[in-house]
Amino acid sequence: MEQLLIWAIFGYALVVGIGGVFGYMKAKSTKSLLAGSTSGLILLVAWFLATKTPTVGLGIATLMATVLLVVFITRFVRTRKFMPAGMMMLLNLVAMVAFLAGWLNLA
């Protein structure tokens, strides 16, 4: 299960990073590009750390998922649009719960 969560961090990092690129391509939002790239990079660091010290990597991934969850809840409440805010809100909720459960299991 631990290895699955570690690789889930990697997949999550790619989705977040690519989402920022798509946000830029669709809406010319440099904010989306910067936020997605930065978040994706932080998550890639979390993935790398998780391969060495799972509790540290999962802790960072949990924190990043929580921050992104708050961001996308705020956006969803403001726009009331499922795409992309609602979808990202759900993705971040699932990621946060999974990473937190894995982290608590290891701690």
XYZ file of N, CA and C in Angstrom:
321
model
N 0.826 -1.204 0.000
C 0.000 0.000 0.000
C 0.864 1.260 0.000
N 1.972 1.188 0.753
C 2.873 2.340 0.842
C 3.415 2.724 -0.536
N 3.839 1.727 -1.313
C 4.380 1.999 -2.650
C 3.313 2.601 -3.571
N 2.088 2.121 -3.433
C 0.990 2.663 -4.236
C 0.792 4.144 -3.936
N 0.822 4.519 -2.658
C 0.667 5.927 -2.286
C 1.827 6.772 -2.777
N 3.038 6.218 -2.721
C 4.208 6.957 -3.200
C 4.059 7.252 -4.691
N 3.636 6.269 -5.454
C 3.440 6.495 -6.884
C 2.214 7.364 -7.160
N 1.247 7.339 -6.254
C 0.096 8.235 -6.390
C 0.537 9.692 -6.261
N 1.525 9.950 -5.407
C 2.061 11.319 -5.297
C 2.624 11.748 -6.646
N 3.344 10.852 -7.305
C 3.933 11.168 -8.615
C 2.834 11.489 -9.637
N 1.812 10.638 -9.698
C 0.710 10.875 -10.635
C -0.032 12.159 -10.329
N -0.240 12.416 -9.052
C -0.907 13.639 -8.609
C -0.091 14.866 -9.008
N 1.226 14.777 -8.858
C 2.111 15.880 -9.255
C 1.965 16.189 -10.742
N 1.902 15.133 -11.554
C 1.749 15.335 -13.001
C 0.407 15.970 -13.340
N -0.657 15.487 -12.707
C -1.997 16.041 -12.968
C -2.044 17.523 -12.590
N -1.491 17.860 -11.430
C -1.508 19.255 -10.974
C -0.678 20.132 -11.912
N 0.514 19.667 -12.265
C 1.378 20.445 -13.159
C 0.773 20.625 -14.539
N 0.247 19.544 -15.100
C -0.376 19.610 -16.430
C -1.636 20.468 -16.380
N -2.360 20.413 -15.265
C -3.543 21.269 -15.104
C -3.193 22.741 -15.181
N -2.069 23.117 -14.608
C -1.615 24.506 -14.698
C -1.307 24.907 -16.131
N -0.704 23.991 -16.878
C -0.399 24.256 -18.295
C -1.690 24.408 -19.097
N -2.661 23.525 -18.858
C -3.948 23.625 -19.560
C -4.681 24.917 -19.200
N -4.597 25.318 -17.928
C -5.201 26.586 -17.513
C -4.612 27.760 -18.266
N -3.320 27.694 -18.490
C -2.655 28.749 -19.251
C -3.078 28.703 -20.715
N -3.109 27.501 -21.288
C -3.462 27.375 -22.704
C -4.905 27.808 -22.972
N -5.810 27.455 -22.067
C -7.224 27.747 -22.283
C -7.562 29.202 -21.990
N -7.094 29.716 -20.857
C -7.518 31.043 -20.413
C -6.391 32.070 -20.417
N -5.212 31.654 -20.908
C -4.037 32.540 -20.895
C -3.749 33.035 -19.483
N -3.986 32.172 -18.509
C -3.798 32.522 -17.109
C -2.377 32.172 -16.678
N -1.543 33.190 -16.575
C -0.179 32.949 -16.100
C -0.198 32.539 -14.630
N -1.235 32.957 -13.902
C -1.401 32.538 -12.511
C -1.576 31.027 -12.416
N -2.379 30.465 -13.295
C -2.587 29.013 -13.321
C -1.287 28.290 -13.658
N -0.562 28.826 -14.633
C 0.697 28.213 -15.033
C 1.700 28.227 -13.881
N 1.829 29.357 -13.234
C 2.774 29.484 -12.128
C 2.356 28.623 -10.933
N 1.091 28.679 -10.569
C 0.602 27.904 -9.418
C 0.684 26.402 -9.693
N 0.270 25.985 -10.881
C 0.317 24.565 -11.230
C 1.741 24.043 -11.308
N 2.623 24.824 -11.910
C 4.026 24.412 -12.019
C 4.688 24.322 -10.652
N 4.451 25.329 -9.823
C 5.047 25.340 -8.489
C 4.499 24.195 -7.638
N 3.199 24.018 -7.664
C 2.580 22.933 -6.893
C 3.057 21.578 -7.393
N 3.107 21.413 -8.702
C 3.586 20.161 -9.284
C 5.022 19.873 -8.901
N 5.856 20.905 -8.901
C 7.262 20.744 -8.524
C 7.396 20.362 -7.047
N 6.641 21.020 -6.192
C 6.656 20.671 -4.761
C 6.222 19.217 -4.571
N 5.210 18.801 -5.317
C 4.740 17.417 -5.212
C 5.759 16.420 -5.763
N 6.506 16.811 -6.794
C 7.579 15.935 -7.283
C 8.675 15.786 -6.240
N 8.990 16.869 -5.536
C 9.948 16.791 -4.430
C 9.399 15.873 -3.338
N 8.110 16.004 -3.037
C 7.479 15.135 -2.039
C 7.574 13.674 -2.469
N 7.341 13.415 -3.741
C 7.456 12.048 -4.262
C 8.877 11.522 -4.087
N 9.866 12.328 -4.475
C 11.259 11.907 -4.334
C 11.585 11.620 -2.872
N 11.180 12.513 -1.983
C 11.427 12.299 -0.552
C 10.701 11.060 -0.039
N 9.511 10.818 -0.553
C 8.727 9.656 -0.116
C 9.413 8.348 -0.498
N 10.176 8.359 -1.595
C 10.889 7.139 -1.974
C 11.995 6.814 -0.973
N 12.493 7.817 -0.264
C 13.553 7.628 0.742
C 12.981 7.556 2.157
N 12.103 8.503 2.468
C 11.491 8.607 3.797
C 9.997 8.855 3.605
N 9.215 7.784 3.542
C 7.787 7.912 3.229
C 7.018 8.882 4.126
N 7.312 8.934 5.410
C 6.547 9.829 6.285
C 6.751 11.292 5.901
N 7.970 11.652 5.499
C 8.245 13.038 5.112
C 7.525 13.368 3.797
N 7.681 12.510 2.804
C 7.047 12.750 1.500
C 5.532 12.787 1.583
N 4.967 11.841 2.333
C 3.503 11.827 2.480
C 3.018 13.034 3.279
N 3.803 13.483 4.238
C 3.440 14.681 4.998
C 3.388 15.910 4.115
N 4.408 16.072 3.268
C 4.440 17.216 2.343
C 3.298 17.121 1.342
N 3.061 15.925 0.805
C 1.969 15.744 -0.165
C 0.615 16.031 0.477
N 0.444 15.618 1.730
C -0.805 15.891 2.445
C -1.003 17.390 2.613
N 0.055 18.075 3.018
C -0.022 19.529 3.191
C -0.352 20.225 1.872
N 0.313 19.817 0.785
C 0.070 20.438 -0.515
C -1.360 20.163 -0.990
N -1.845 18.941 -0.793
C -3.224 18.609 -1.186
C -4.225 19.426 -0.382
N -3.922 19.663 0.896
C -4.808 20.463 1.741
C -4.856 21.911 1.270
N -3.694 22.464 0.957
C -3.639 23.848 0.452
C -4.422 23.956 -0.855
N -4.190 23.013 -1.771
C -4.902 23.049 -3.051
C -6.402 22.824 -2.873
N -6.779 21.996 -1.908
C -8.201 21.790 -1.625
C -8.857 23.100 -1.209
N -8.225 23.841 -0.338
C -8.769 25.136 0.108
C -8.874 26.098 -1.079
N -7.837 26.133 -1.913
C -7.848 27.019 -3.092
C -9.028 26.675 -3.994
N -9.217 25.387 -4.272
C -10.265 25.013 -5.217
C -11.659 25.043 -4.610
N -11.786 24.870 -3.304
C -13.093 25.098 -2.664
C -13.473 26.559 -2.833
N -12.518 27.435 -2.590
C -12.759 28.879 -2.733
C -13.178 29.224 -4.158
N -12.469 28.666 -5.129
C -12.812 28.935 -6.531
C -14.169 28.376 -6.903
N -14.472 27.166 -6.413
C -15.756 26.554 -6.734
C -16.908 27.366 -6.136
N -16.753 27.816 -4.903
C -17.789 28.629 -4.256
C -17.991 29.928 -5.036
N -16.886 30.514 -5.504
C -16.966 31.783 -6.227
C -17.580 31.607 -7.616
N -17.178 30.553 -8.362
C -17.620 30.410 -9.755
C -18.830 29.501 -9.935
N -19.041 28.560 -9.000
C -20.107 27.555 -9.102
C -19.969 26.698 -10.369
N -18.747 26.580 -10.901
C -18.512 25.777 -12.103
C -17.749 24.517 -11.723
N -18.281 23.371 -12.189
C -17.618 22.115 -11.867
C -16.265 22.003 -12.564
N -16.174 22.506 -13.774
C -14.908 22.434 -14.514
C -14.262 23.802 -14.534
N -13.043 23.921 -14.110
C -12.193 22.902 -13.504
C -12.238 22.893 -11.972
N -12.827 23.926 -11.368
C -12.732 24.088 -9.910
C -13.330 22.920 -9.136
N -14.527 22.481 -9.501
C -15.175 21.395 -8.783
C -14.437 20.081 -8.941
N -13.980 19.798 -10.156
C -13.244 18.566 -10.391
C -11.934 18.555 -9.591
N -11.217 19.670 -9.609
C -9.960 19.755 -8.865
C -10.213 19.709 -7.354
N -11.330 20.256 -6.921
C -11.693 20.197 -5.509
C -11.848 18.733 -5.084
N -12.555 17.941 -5.885
C -12.747 16.528 -5.578
C -11.432 15.745 -5.642
N -10.625 16.012 -6.665
C -9.332 15.345 -6.790
C -8.453 15.638 -5.573
N -8.414 16.893 -5.165
C -7.589 17.268 -4.018
C -8.124 16.680 -2.717
N -9.430 16.567 -2.591
C -10.014 15.948 -1.400
C -9.611 14.474 -1.305
N -9.743 13.754 -2.420
C -9.369 12.335 -2.447
C -7.874 12.178 -2.155
N -7.050 13.016 -2.792
C -5.603 12.937 -2.573
C -5.255 13.231 -1.120
N -5.857 14.264 -0.555
C -5.560 14.626 0.828
C -5.913 13.494 1.778
N -7.098 12.910 1.613
C -7.533 11.819 2.491
C -6.601 10.611 2.348
N -6.251 10.260 1.117
C -5.377 9.101 0.885
C -3.991 9.330 1.481
N -3.406 10.500 1.220
C -2.070 10.780 1.730
C -2.064 10.884 3.249
N -3.102 11.500 3.807
C -3.187 11.611 5.268
C -3.333 10.233 5.918
N -4.165 9.379 5.337
C -4.336 8.030 5.880
C -3.016 7.255 5.813
N -2.303 7.394 4.708
C -1.002 6.732 4.593
C 0.004 7.270 5.578
N 0.014 8.573 5.748
C 0.941 9.203 6.688
C 0.636 8.767 8.118
N -0.635 8.776 8.493
C -1.019 8.353 9.841
C -0.699 6.873 10.074
N -0.829 6.087 9.033
C -0.524 4.659 9.146
C 0.971 4.423 9.393
N 1.816 5.293 8.840
C 3.262 5.145 9.009
C 3.783 5.796 10.284
N 3.066 6.807 10.754
C 3.569 7.574 11.910
C 3.458 6.821 13.204
